[in-house]
Amino acid sequence: LLNKLRIPHIIGMILAGLAIGEHGFNILARDSSFQLFGKVGLYYIMFLAGLEMNMGDFKETRNKALVLGLLAFIIPIGIGFVANISYLQYGVITSVLLASMYASHTLVAYPIVTRFGISRHRSVSIAVGGTAVTDTLTLLVLAVIGGLFKGETGGLFWLVVKVIFLGALIIYFFPRIGRWFFHRYNDNVMQFIFVLAMVFLGAGLMELVGMEGILGAFLAGLVLNRLIPHVSPLMDHLEFVGNALFIPYFLIGVGMLINLRVIFGEGDALKVAVVMITMALTGKWIACWLTQKIYKMSVLERNLMYGLSNAQAAATLAAVLVGYNIILPTGERLLNDDVLNGTVLLILVTCVVSSLITERAARKVAMDDSLTENESSKETENILISIANPDTIEDMVNLSLIIRDPKLKDNLLALNVINDNNNSDNLRLRSKYYLEKADMTATEANVPLKKVTRYDLNIASGIIHSVKENEITSVITGLHRKKNITDSYFGVLAEHLLNGLNCEIIISKFLIPVYTIKRIVIAVPPKAEYESGFPHWMEHFCRMGSTLGCRVHFFANEQTIIRLQTWIKKRHKQVLTDFSLLEDWNDLLVLTGQVSYDHLLVIISARPGTISYDNSFEKLPRQLGKYFSNNSLIVLYPNQSGEPLDSSFFSKLYTDTETRHYEKVGKWVYKWFKKS
């Protein structure tokens, strides 16, 4: 119904609460279940906000978020205090507490942002970070005023100390506990329950020291951000349960508080409500306008920040209930019935305004981003996952989910090849099981996967024909297991694929789940930037670093590093990157001290006869098998613009022998002259 009326769902849930609550048709009572689930929904909103922040962007926008947070606190509390004293004629303490309610805000409209897929936009990161700053300051004011009437002295100092100490504990211990858990348990249900436990633990600890739990839930989302990527099945489960159950409970519960009869009845509730709404909306708009002007942002970004930061709910409710329960020596309440009823109307109006503005701005931002993506992505991307080993299926599918272009649909294909010489029904059933397992992993991340079983003379031939038929740009395959001492490191299949295909080939081996990778170390050979496949694999690993929130550390020579830095600055400046010199590609042993168990080592190799091919690649299998056997590994062969190399006798002889000795002599002469 609301879709037909073009009204955001959030408003509908609040109006539904108004209709079914005791002040409406009295269908449901706002009992303990609504209070409990509502509180969980509020924690969930803050947790998802922290979880979906792009940490690379947030490090760039943290100063902007701090400025917005301070302005959104100082301006509403300043103008609100003056209005409360002069117009409503309240006392100083009452005016300060009431003004602090104008300053606080809740990310009620955040689900709208996630629905449009722009949760990682710069203005969203600024608004979310600003929310944490504003609500923390507001809750500190609330704690101090509450402490005054409890007879506590020095409360602010000790509260700040406890909050800082507890925040440091959460930031230090939660990621380590999470990484330990995800390394050992792959079951989706266990992972989901574990994450919920961490959210409630963080919220509970904050309440224990006297702060609202929303701050602990937000911190838990921030620190678990790197362990739960945006495209993972676990993230999909968390968003589904939150948006389908907990968050609606919270919004409907807010609607149940609204009593229109009291607001429009006797007393000054309507007058107080008008002042509260005016101060809150005006103060937030001035804060967003100043932030826009200071950092020269667009009007659309300002509107998105304003939409997200003007909804009053969580901290506002906490403040009014604390003030309502404080009895002054005169027998009056610190915040009277007019303020309580005015607060409910404030929540309704600001939530409606917030939802409408956010919906409109988010739609425009999503359309602009879509146009930019369509202009920039000129070539298609199709990824084939070659499935043969049930133990590696999940890792390879998760890798494809991380490196794929999320804007494209139906660009993943899982393939299992059955040798045509063997018509066993067991092989067909096994192929069906493998493909269903791959499909289940992709479906959990809400990504469609095309499944193909192919009968061919051999596995390599089946993959090559499928690549050509489906216009595949990247092939992901697992590193094969050596069956005997004469078997090669990469195996016969990889050799046949390299000879028969010119697309990108990714040979992978993961010892830990893909989503728990802490750092990506990439060894890049000289002249790799001149290969036609250079932008393609750079795009993949920048997406991977951004999704996992981990650093991408490049090792290359000086000239290649300059090209890498230029490309990243132009296309993916938000990715966390490091660059180190690797002067001699012959000696990859320097990387042994740089790669830990929870890191991913990526070797950018090349096919013989191509621009970046180096004779030292011949030693690569032996070095990888000897020195990097205990590391997660990817060996990548970039796509080539020409046809695959002819593997006939004369071509192979020239490539493997003459070129090799010629280059060795040339390098020796060059080094001798350079020393002279």
XYZ file of C-alpha atoms in Angstrom:
676
model
C 0.000 0.000 0.000
C 2.744 2.442 0.955
C 4.724 1.604 -2.197
C 1.666 2.626 -4.234
C 1.517 5.903 -2.300
C 5.312 6.378 -2.646
C 5.696 6.663 1.136
C 8.831 5.208 2.812
C 8.203 1.927 4.681
C 9.545 3.378 7.913
C 6.696 5.905 8.143
C 4.245 3.081 7.523
C 5.605 1.071 10.440
C 5.327 4.061 12.799
C 1.746 4.758 11.605
C 0.960 1.042 11.981
C 2.133 1.253 15.591
C -0.089 4.294 16.103
C -3.086 2.422 14.651
C -2.732 -0.890 16.522
C -1.494 0.569 19.836
C -3.483 1.376 22.951
C -3.944 4.991 21.794
C -5.329 3.788 18.443
C -7.615 0.771 17.944
C -6.046 -0.943 20.983
C -5.317 -4.208 19.154
C -1.948 -4.770 20.839
C -0.463 -3.566 24.108
C 3.071 -2.190 24.226
C 4.166 -4.918 26.625
C 7.608 -6.207 27.601
C 8.036 -8.072 24.291
C 7.767 -4.813 22.324
C 10.140 -3.080 24.719
C 12.675 -5.912 24.498
C 12.522 -6.406 20.734
C 12.370 -2.651 20.223
C 15.591 -2.244 22.162
C 17.172 -5.029 20.093
C 15.985 -3.286 16.914
C 17.596 -0.039 18.026
C 20.877 -1.828 18.749
C 20.568 -3.528 15.364
C 20.242 -0.200 13.513
C 23.422 1.113 15.151
C 25.246 -2.200 14.677
C 24.425 -2.387 10.953
C 25.469 1.261 10.553
C 28.897 0.443 11.993
C 29.111 -2.853 10.103
C 28.367 -1.372 6.685
C 30.696 1.613 6.937
C 33.508 1.638 4.425
C 36.483 1.855 6.787
C 38.779 3.077 4.009
C 36.421 5.987 3.310
C 35.776 6.538 7.027
C 39.463 7.168 7.693
C 39.315 9.907 5.060
C 36.002 11.307 6.316
C 36.555 11.018 10.082
C 37.429 14.723 10.390
C 34.281 15.657 8.471
C 32.245 13.283 10.662
C 33.745 14.869 13.797
C 32.904 18.385 12.546
C 29.333 17.381 11.630
C 28.903 15.623 14.992
C 30.118 18.641 16.971
C 28.033 21.121 14.939
C 24.952 18.875 15.195
C 25.405 18.912 18.983
C 26.457 22.525 19.652
C 24.001 24.359 17.351
C 20.725 22.607 18.385
C 21.652 22.690 22.073
C 22.614 26.399 21.781
C 19.504 27.675 20.001
C 17.325 25.220 21.922
C 18.575 26.455 25.291
C 17.758 30.074 24.368
C 14.260 29.101 23.131
C 13.526 27.012 26.231
C 14.553 29.821 28.597
C 12.961 32.745 26.746
C 9.844 31.247 25.135
C 8.903 28.174 27.172
C 10.252 29.792 30.383
C 11.777 26.622 31.838
C 14.585 26.514 34.422
C 18.260 26.226 33.494
C 18.683 22.469 34.122
C 15.345 21.628 32.454
C 16.307 23.807 29.462
C 19.730 22.119 29.111
C 18.238 18.606 29.248
C 15.464 19.520 26.806
C 17.949 21.192 24.433
C 20.159 18.083 24.518
C 17.155 16.162 23.176
C 17.139 18.421 20.101
C 20.810 17.604 19.567
C 20.542 13.818 19.632
C 19.427 11.813 16.627
C 18.913 8.186 15.612
C 19.643 6.517 12.268
C 16.010 5.551 11.752
C 16.293 6.169 7.985
C 19.419 4.024 7.628
C 17.513 1.000 6.208
C 16.498 3.247 3.271
C 20.170 3.842 2.478
C 20.946 0.111 2.565
C 17.942 -0.619 0.329
C 19.333 1.707 -2.358
C 22.824 0.201 -1.991
C 24.606 3.470 -1.115
C 25.577 2.678 2.491
C 29.247 3.185 1.549
C 28.745 6.640 0.039
C 30.909 9.415 1.521
C 28.012 11.463 2.892
C 26.532 8.368 4.559
C 29.851 7.630 6.293
C 30.002 11.249 7.517
C 26.420 11.112 8.831
C 26.963 7.772 10.597
C 30.229 8.935 12.179
C 28.592 12.214 13.184
C 25.753 10.292 14.832
C 28.228 8.476 17.089
C 29.823 11.793 18.124
C 26.522 13.629 18.704
C 24.822 10.832 20.629
C 27.892 10.267 22.814
C 27.938 13.959 23.841
C 24.164 13.947 24.380
C 24.325 10.848 26.566
C 27.147 12.431 28.588
C 24.902 15.457 29.274
C 22.105 13.092 30.271
C 24.415 11.131 32.596
C 25.691 14.311 34.292
C 22.186 15.720 34.910
C 21.004 12.340 36.174
C 24.037 12.187 38.469
C 23.272 15.643 39.919
C 19.913 14.488 41.244
C 21.360 11.225 42.528
C 23.849 13.168 44.598
C 26.877 11.887 42.652
C 29.878 14.214 42.408
C 32.655 13.970 39.889
C 30.340 11.799 37.811
C 31.352 13.206 34.413
C 35.069 12.568 34.858
C 34.649 8.957 35.955
C 31.999 8.321 33.314
C 34.331 9.538 30.559
C 37.171 7.408 31.975
C 34.950 4.302 32.097
C 33.623 4.866 28.560
C 37.137 5.346 27.116
C 38.437 2.274 28.954
C 35.512 0.113 27.867
C 35.714 1.398 24.285
C 39.412 0.477 24.175
C 38.600 -3.024 25.469
C 35.938 -3.539 22.779
C 38.247 -2.241 20.024
C 41.110 -4.497 21.168
C 39.392 -7.751 22.138
C 36.303 -8.046 19.911
C 38.180 -8.316 16.562
C 40.593 -10.894 17.990
C 37.790 -13.005 19.458
C 35.874 -12.706 16.179
C 38.849 -13.736 14.028
C 39.524 -16.721 16.295
C 35.876 -17.820 16.060
C 35.526 -17.421 12.281
C 38.774 -19.349 11.696
C 37.349 -22.354 13.519
C 33.618 -22.362 12.809
C 32.049 -22.190 9.342
C 28.478 -23.003 10.327
C 26.239 -20.064 9.376
C 23.876 -20.456 12.334
C 26.748 -20.503 14.847
C 28.339 -17.456 13.221
C 25.027 -15.549 13.319
C 24.452 -16.343 17.012
C 28.054 -15.411 17.805
C 27.680 -11.993 16.141
C 24.447 -11.305 18.025
C 26.185 -12.251 21.286
C 28.981 -9.759 20.534
C 26.468 -6.982 19.763
C 24.533 -7.528 22.989
C 27.747 -7.905 25.002
C 29.011 -4.545 23.705
C 25.651 -2.878 24.405
C 25.356 -4.475 27.839
C 28.846 -3.399 28.886
C 28.080 0.207 27.896
C 24.872 0.169 29.937
C 26.835 -1.277 32.833
C 29.030 1.846 33.028
C 26.070 4.222 32.736
C 25.887 4.909 28.974
C 23.202 3.888 26.499
C 23.805 0.519 24.803
C 23.545 2.021 21.296
C 27.147 3.230 21.614
C 28.391 -0.295 22.423
C 26.389 -1.780 19.523
C 27.855 0.797 17.114
C 31.396 0.060 18.331
C 30.787 -3.684 17.894
C 29.744 -3.032 14.289
C 32.857 -0.956 13.612
C 35.326 -3.517 14.989
C 33.615 -6.531 13.326
C 33.426 -4.607 10.037
C 36.508 -6.283 8.540
C 35.363 -9.802 9.463
C 31.884 -9.551 7.901
C 32.241 -8.245 4.327
C 29.327 -6.585 2.573
C 28.878 -9.481 0.092
C 29.185 -12.388 2.540
C 26.348 -14.846 3.354
C 26.585 -13.864 7.036
C 25.976 -10.198 6.154
C 22.927 -11.176 4.134
C 21.534 -13.123 7.124
C 22.169 -10.224 9.517
C 20.440 -7.689 7.256
C 17.497 -10.003 6.603
C 16.747 -10.726 10.271
C 17.235 -7.063 11.227
C 15.048 -5.624 8.482
C 12.379 -8.333 8.730
C 12.055 -8.632 12.520
C 13.991 -6.456 14.964
C 13.916 -3.031 13.266
C 10.148 -3.186 12.494
C 9.520 -4.057 16.164
C 11.375 -0.897 17.196
C 9.541 1.342 14.708
C 6.088 -0.070 15.516
C 6.896 0.332 19.230
C 7.699 4.031 18.642
C 4.317 4.450 16.926
C 2.553 2.893 19.918
C 3.815 5.733 22.138
C 1.965 8.392 20.149
C -1.220 9.674 21.798
C -2.846 12.200 19.488
C -5.698 12.922 21.943
C -3.306 14.236 24.610
C -1.188 16.190 22.143
C -4.191 18.023 20.660
C -6.075 18.171 23.966
C -5.512 20.381 26.975
C -2.221 21.829 28.170
C 0.760 23.228 26.314
C 1.834 19.945 24.729
C 1.244 21.233 21.179
C 3.071 24.510 21.888
C 6.039 22.621 23.413
C 6.009 20.138 20.516
C 6.109 22.952 17.906
C 9.136 24.550 19.633
C 10.903 21.169 19.933
C 10.295 20.254 16.284
C 11.365 23.698 15.019
C 14.566 23.732 17.077
C 15.515 20.152 16.159
C 14.936 20.490 12.402
C 16.503 23.972 12.184
C 19.586 23.067 14.264
C 20.330 19.946 12.225
C 19.875 21.799 8.930
C 22.314 24.555 9.975
C 24.874 21.910 11.046
C 24.629 20.066 7.701
C 24.702 23.352 5.739
C 27.866 24.503 7.547
C 29.527 21.093 6.993
C 28.660 21.311 3.299
C 30.129 24.812 2.975
C 33.282 24.006 5.000
C 34.155 20.957 2.893
C 32.642 22.179 -0.408
C 30.233 19.272 -0.739
C 27.263 19.042 -3.106
C 23.674 19.944 -2.230
C 22.677 16.300 -2.727
C 25.265 15.178 -0.155
C 23.991 17.806 2.280
C 20.415 16.580 1.830
C 21.478 12.981 2.442
C 23.355 13.946 5.626
C 20.380 16.024 6.786
C 17.919 13.229 6.081
C 19.952 10.741 8.110
C 20.711 13.064 11.011
C 17.379 14.668 11.926
C 15.304 11.695 13.136
C 14.769 11.710 16.906
C 14.132 8.409 18.680
C 16.603 6.532 20.854
C 18.572 9.042 22.916
C 15.577 11.402 22.846
C 13.353 8.781 24.463
C 16.077 7.954 27.003
C 16.469 11.623 27.946
C 12.759 12.378 28.312
C 12.143 9.283 30.448
C 15.093 10.130 32.730
C 13.872 13.730 33.095
C 10.262 12.611 33.601
C 11.241 10.291 36.452
C 13.285 12.968 38.314
C 11.128 14.614 41.003
C 12.230 18.113 42.045
C 12.082 19.302 45.722
C 8.929 21.277 44.801
C 7.202 17.994 43.877
C 7.193 18.767 40.138
C 8.873 16.637 37.526
C 12.054 17.890 35.835
C 10.362 17.273 32.459
C 6.562 17.505 32.742
C 3.718 15.786 30.852
C 3.741 18.458 28.127
C 7.369 17.671 27.311
C 6.692 13.918 27.375
C 3.793 14.194 24.907
C 5.628 16.802 22.848
C 8.564 14.402 22.568
C 6.338 11.723 21.047
C 5.117 14.175 18.390
C 8.727 15.271 17.834
C 9.684 11.642 17.187
C 6.821 11.156 14.717
C 7.443 14.360 12.723
C 11.234 14.035 12.584
C 11.023 10.370 11.561
C 8.613 11.250 8.744
C 10.743 14.194 7.550
C 13.932 12.128 7.845
C 12.455 9.240 5.844
C 11.096 11.437 3.058
C 14.302 13.464 2.633
C 16.544 10.383 2.845
C 14.420 8.435 0.352
C 14.507 11.290 -2.166
C 18.241 11.990 -1.772
C 19.223 8.298 -1.716
C 17.301 7.639 -4.933
C 19.138 10.474 -6.708
C 22.536 9.361 -5.393
C 21.866 5.773 -6.504
C 20.861 6.986 -9.980
C 23.990 9.165 -10.265
C 26.220 6.284 -9.136
C 24.537 3.973 -11.632
C 25.174 6.420 -14.490
C 28.831 6.787 -13.453
C 29.277 3.024 -13.300
C 27.654 2.520 -16.698
C 29.947 5.112 -18.252
C 33.111 3.706 -16.658
C 32.458 -0.021 -17.226
C 32.871 -0.499 -20.951
C 33.693 -4.213 -20.926
C 31.692 -7.085 -19.520
C 32.927 -9.370 -16.780
C 32.083 -13.061 -16.564
C 33.758 -15.337 -14.022
C 33.944 -19.136 -14.354
C 34.586 -21.248 -11.233
C 36.045 -24.640 -12.104
C 34.779 -27.078 -9.463
C 36.425 -30.449 -8.845
C 37.223 -30.656 -5.121
C 34.391 -30.364 -2.517
C 36.822 -28.953 0.079
C 37.656 -25.869 -2.037
C 34.189 -25.050 -3.409
C 33.200 -22.583 -0.672
C 36.522 -20.708 -0.788
C 36.484 -20.362 -4.583
C 32.858 -19.178 -4.678
C 33.544 -16.672 -1.873
C 36.595 -15.420 -3.807
C 34.434 -14.880 -6.892
C 31.840 -13.006 -4.789
C 34.514 -10.634 -3.488
C 36.218 -9.829 -6.800
C 33.118 -9.643 -9.029
C 31.549 -6.375 -10.113
C 28.483 -6.041 -7.848
C 26.736 -3.867 -10.443
C 26.573 -6.767 -12.927
C 24.055 -9.600 -12.708
C 24.358 -13.232 -13.817
C 28.130 -12.966 -14.263
C 29.081 -16.067 -12.223
C 29.225 -19.570 -13.697
C 30.119 -22.769 -11.806
C 31.391 -25.592 -14.017
C 32.044 -29.256 -13.346
C 33.509 -31.298 -16.198
C 32.914 -35.060 -16.439
C 35.342 -37.130 -18.521
C 33.380 -38.459 -21.491
C 35.264 -41.772 -21.336
C 33.504 -42.666 -18.096
C 29.705 -42.725 -18.114
C 29.342 -43.594 -14.450
C 26.148 -42.350 -12.763
C 28.194 -41.713 -9.618
C 30.140 -38.965 -11.423
C 26.905 -37.315 -12.551
C 25.457 -37.392 -9.016
C 28.715 -36.097 -7.589
C 28.729 -33.240 -10.111
C 25.160 -32.332 -9.101
C 26.168 -32.286 -5.412
C 29.228 -30.083 -6.075
C 27.229 -27.564 -8.092
C 24.424 -27.428 -5.524
C 26.984 -26.737 -2.795
C 28.432 -23.871 -4.873
C 24.939 -22.531 -5.585
C 24.062 -22.621 -1.881
C 27.108 -20.494 -0.999
C 26.270 -17.912 -3.675
C 22.560 -17.875 -2.809
C 23.338 -17.151 0.843
C 25.063 -13.976 -0.373
C 22.006 -13.207 -2.527
C 23.977 -13.591 -5.777
C 22.677 -15.741 -8.678
C 24.983 -18.502 -9.946
C 24.656 -20.360 -13.236
C 25.425 -24.111 -12.885
C 26.838 -26.170 -15.762
C 27.772 -29.867 -15.947
C 29.756 -30.638 -19.078
C 30.827 -33.929 -20.668
C 34.102 -33.649 -22.574
C 37.182 -35.636 -23.574
C 39.135 -34.136 -20.674
C 38.696 -31.465 -18.006
C 40.923 -28.866 -19.709
C 39.037 -29.189 -22.985
C 35.706 -28.826 -21.212
C 36.820 -25.627 -19.433
C 38.306 -24.130 -22.632
C 35.114 -24.753 -24.628
C 32.922 -23.339 -21.821
C 35.084 -20.214 -21.630
C 34.651 -19.547 -25.337
C 30.921 -20.294 -25.371
C 30.121 -18.064 -22.388
C 32.557 -15.177 -23.128
C 34.368 -15.756 -19.829
C 36.904 -13.113 -18.756
C 38.277 -14.853 -15.613
C 38.723 -18.503 -14.647
C 39.097 -19.469 -10.975
C 40.528 -22.889 -10.249
C 42.049 -24.529 -7.191
C 45.697 -25.468 -6.790
C 45.886 -29.193 -7.492
C 47.403 -31.689 -5.076
C 50.627 -33.378 -6.168
C 49.984 -37.094 -6.562
C 53.592 -38.197 -7.025
C 57.134 -36.798 -7.029
C 57.197 -36.294 -10.811
C 53.953 -34.307 -10.791
C 54.371 -30.548 -11.412
C 53.371 -27.906 -8.837
C 50.540 -26.352 -10.865
C 49.556 -29.607 -12.576
C 48.778 -30.569 -16.147
C 45.353 -28.894 -16.085
C 46.816 -25.439 -15.408
C 49.405 -25.896 -18.168
C 46.700 -26.832 -20.684
C 44.531 -23.868 -19.663
C 47.434 -21.438 -20.035
C 48.207 -22.806 -23.486
C 44.578 -22.857 -24.627
C 43.153 -19.626 -23.160
C 44.038 -15.931 -23.237
C 41.641 -14.876 -20.439
C 42.666 -14.201 -16.823
C 43.447 -17.406 -14.889
C 43.424 -17.424 -11.069
C 44.948 -20.457 -9.329
C 43.995 -20.327 -5.642
C 44.748 -22.108 -2.362
C 43.162 -20.973 0.914
C 44.171 -22.273 4.336
C 41.717 -20.001 6.194
C 38.264 -18.659 5.214
C 38.500 -15.916 2.590
C 36.599 -13.428 4.774
C 39.181 -13.624 7.578
C 42.128 -12.488 5.412
C 43.897 -9.666 7.271
C 46.289 -8.400 4.562
C 46.838 -8.976 0.835
C 50.500 -9.085 -0.257
C 50.917 -8.772 -4.046
C 54.217 -9.410 -5.834
C 54.183 -7.604 -9.194
C 56.839 -8.308 -11.857
C 58.496 -5.545 -13.916
C 56.498 -4.340 -16.944
C 53.272 -5.896 -15.584
C 51.634 -2.489 -16.061
C 52.033 -2.858 -19.859
C 49.972 -6.053 -20.027
C 46.427 -5.656 -21.377
C 45.099 -7.496 -18.318
C 46.682 -5.065 -15.819
C 43.518 -2.971 -15.110
C 41.458 -6.157 -14.816
C 43.422 -7.806 -12.004
C 44.022 -4.457 -10.278
C 40.263 -3.944 -10.179
C 39.814 -7.403 -8.641
C 42.250 -6.929 -5.771
C 41.185 -3.345 -5.049
C 37.606 -4.605 -4.729
C 38.873 -7.386 -2.506
C 40.784 -4.989 -0.244
C 37.788 -2.644 -0.045
C 35.304 -5.446 0.710
C 37.471 -7.133 3.337
C 38.620 -3.795 4.778
C 42.240 -4.987 4.763
C 45.476 -3.456 3.484
C 46.777 -4.291 0.019
C 50.598 -4.327 0.087
C 52.303 -4.165 -3.328
C 55.895 -5.283 -3.926
C 57.338 -4.114 -7.249
C 60.162 -2.123 -8.816
C 60.164 1.671 -8.731
C 58.678 2.254 -12.188
C 55.838 -0.232 -11.645
C 55.047 1.233 -8.199
C 54.569 4.705 -9.753
C 52.069 3.242 -12.225
C 50.278 1.309 -9.466
C 49.946 4.420 -7.299
C 48.616 6.495 -10.207
C 46.014 3.873 -11.120
C 44.804 3.418 -7.521
C 44.588 7.172 -6.912
C 42.430 7.505 -10.013
C 40.117 4.503 -9.524
C 40.215 3.256 -5.900
C 41.726 5.915 -3.652
C 39.680 4.650 -0.679
C 41.584 1.324 -0.609
C 44.223 1.005 2.138
C 47.535 0.412 0.336
C 51.245 0.050 1.041
C 54.117 -0.068 -1.461
C 57.565 -1.644 -1.072
C 60.455 -2.073 -3.478
C 61.176 -5.519 -4.908
C 64.302 -4.868 -6.935
C 65.197 -8.435 -7.857
C 62.239 -10.565 -8.951
C 64.523 -13.602 -8.892
C 64.474 -13.592 -5.111
C 60.970 -13.846 -3.706
C 62.358 -15.021 -0.358
C 62.199 -11.443 0.952
C 58.432 -11.927 1.118
C 58.677 -14.755 3.657
C 59.061 -12.184 6.430
C 56.098 -10.161 5.110
C 53.458 -12.890 4.826
C 51.788 -14.325 7.933
C 49.307 -17.162 8.325
C 46.282 -14.844 8.077
C 47.647 -13.000 5.016
C 47.018 -13.759 1.345
C 50.051 -13.936 -0.951
C 49.312 -13.023 -4.574
C 51.877 -13.679 -7.300
C 51.241 -11.900 -10.588
C 52.805 -14.230 -13.145
C 52.727 -14.216 -16.953
C 52.569 -16.619 -19.881
C 55.845 -17.332 -21.745
C 56.553 -14.855 -24.530
C 54.439 -12.028 -23.070
C 55.662 -8.537 -22.124
C 56.184 -9.136 -18.405
C 57.396 -12.730 -18.648
C 60.652 -13.312 -16.796
C 62.895 -16.374 -16.710
C 62.696 -16.371 -12.918
C 59.077 -17.568 -13.238
C 60.525 -21.033 -13.912
C 61.722 -21.164 -10.284
C 58.321 -20.023 -8.989
C 56.746 -23.472 -8.399
C 59.764 -24.668 -6.402
C 59.892 -21.460 -4.318
C 56.161 -21.501 -3.590
C 56.194 -25.179 -2.617
C 59.233 -24.802 -0.381
C 58.791 -21.415 1.327
C 55.055 -20.583 1.128
C 53.368 -23.941 1.737
C 51.777 -22.615 4.961
C 50.252 -19.520 3.354
C 47.014 -18.827 1.516
C 48.032 -18.230 -2.073
C 46.863 -16.947 -5.470
C 48.907 -17.186 -8.648
C 47.330 -15.000 -11.325
C 48.000 -14.985 -15.060
C 46.634 -11.749 -16.630
C 44.434 -11.918 -19.710
C 46.085 -11.273 -23.062
C 44.608 -9.281 -25.931
C 45.930 -11.647 -28.622
C 45.358 -15.314 -29.322
C 46.767 -18.059 -27.057
C 50.338 -19.080 -27.821
C 50.757 -21.940 -30.262
C 52.162 -24.885 -28.341
C 53.762 -26.514 -31.397
C 57.322 -27.833 -31.238
C 59.135 -24.909 -32.902
C 57.249 -22.220 -30.938
C 57.882 -24.044 -27.674
C 61.534 -24.572 -28.503
C 62.056 -20.887 -29.241
C 60.130 -19.657 -26.196
C 61.705 -22.029 -23.711
C 65.299 -22.096 -24.932
C 66.524 -19.309 -27.182
C 64.709 -16.483 -25.434
C 65.768 -17.736 -22.055
C 69.514 -17.796 -22.777
C 69.396 -14.567 -24.802
C 67.749 -12.691 -21.934
C 70.209 -14.101 -19.387
C 73.209 -12.914 -21.440
C 71.565 -9.522 -22.039
C 70.895 -8.998 -18.338
C 74.441 -10.015 -17.410
C 75.930 -7.504 -19.912
C 73.543 -4.745 -18.718
C 74.480 -5.268 -15.049
C 78.230 -5.325 -15.909
C 78.016 -1.986 -17.753
C 75.873 -0.497 -14.981
C 78.514 -1.374 -12.358
C 81.267 0.052 -14.545
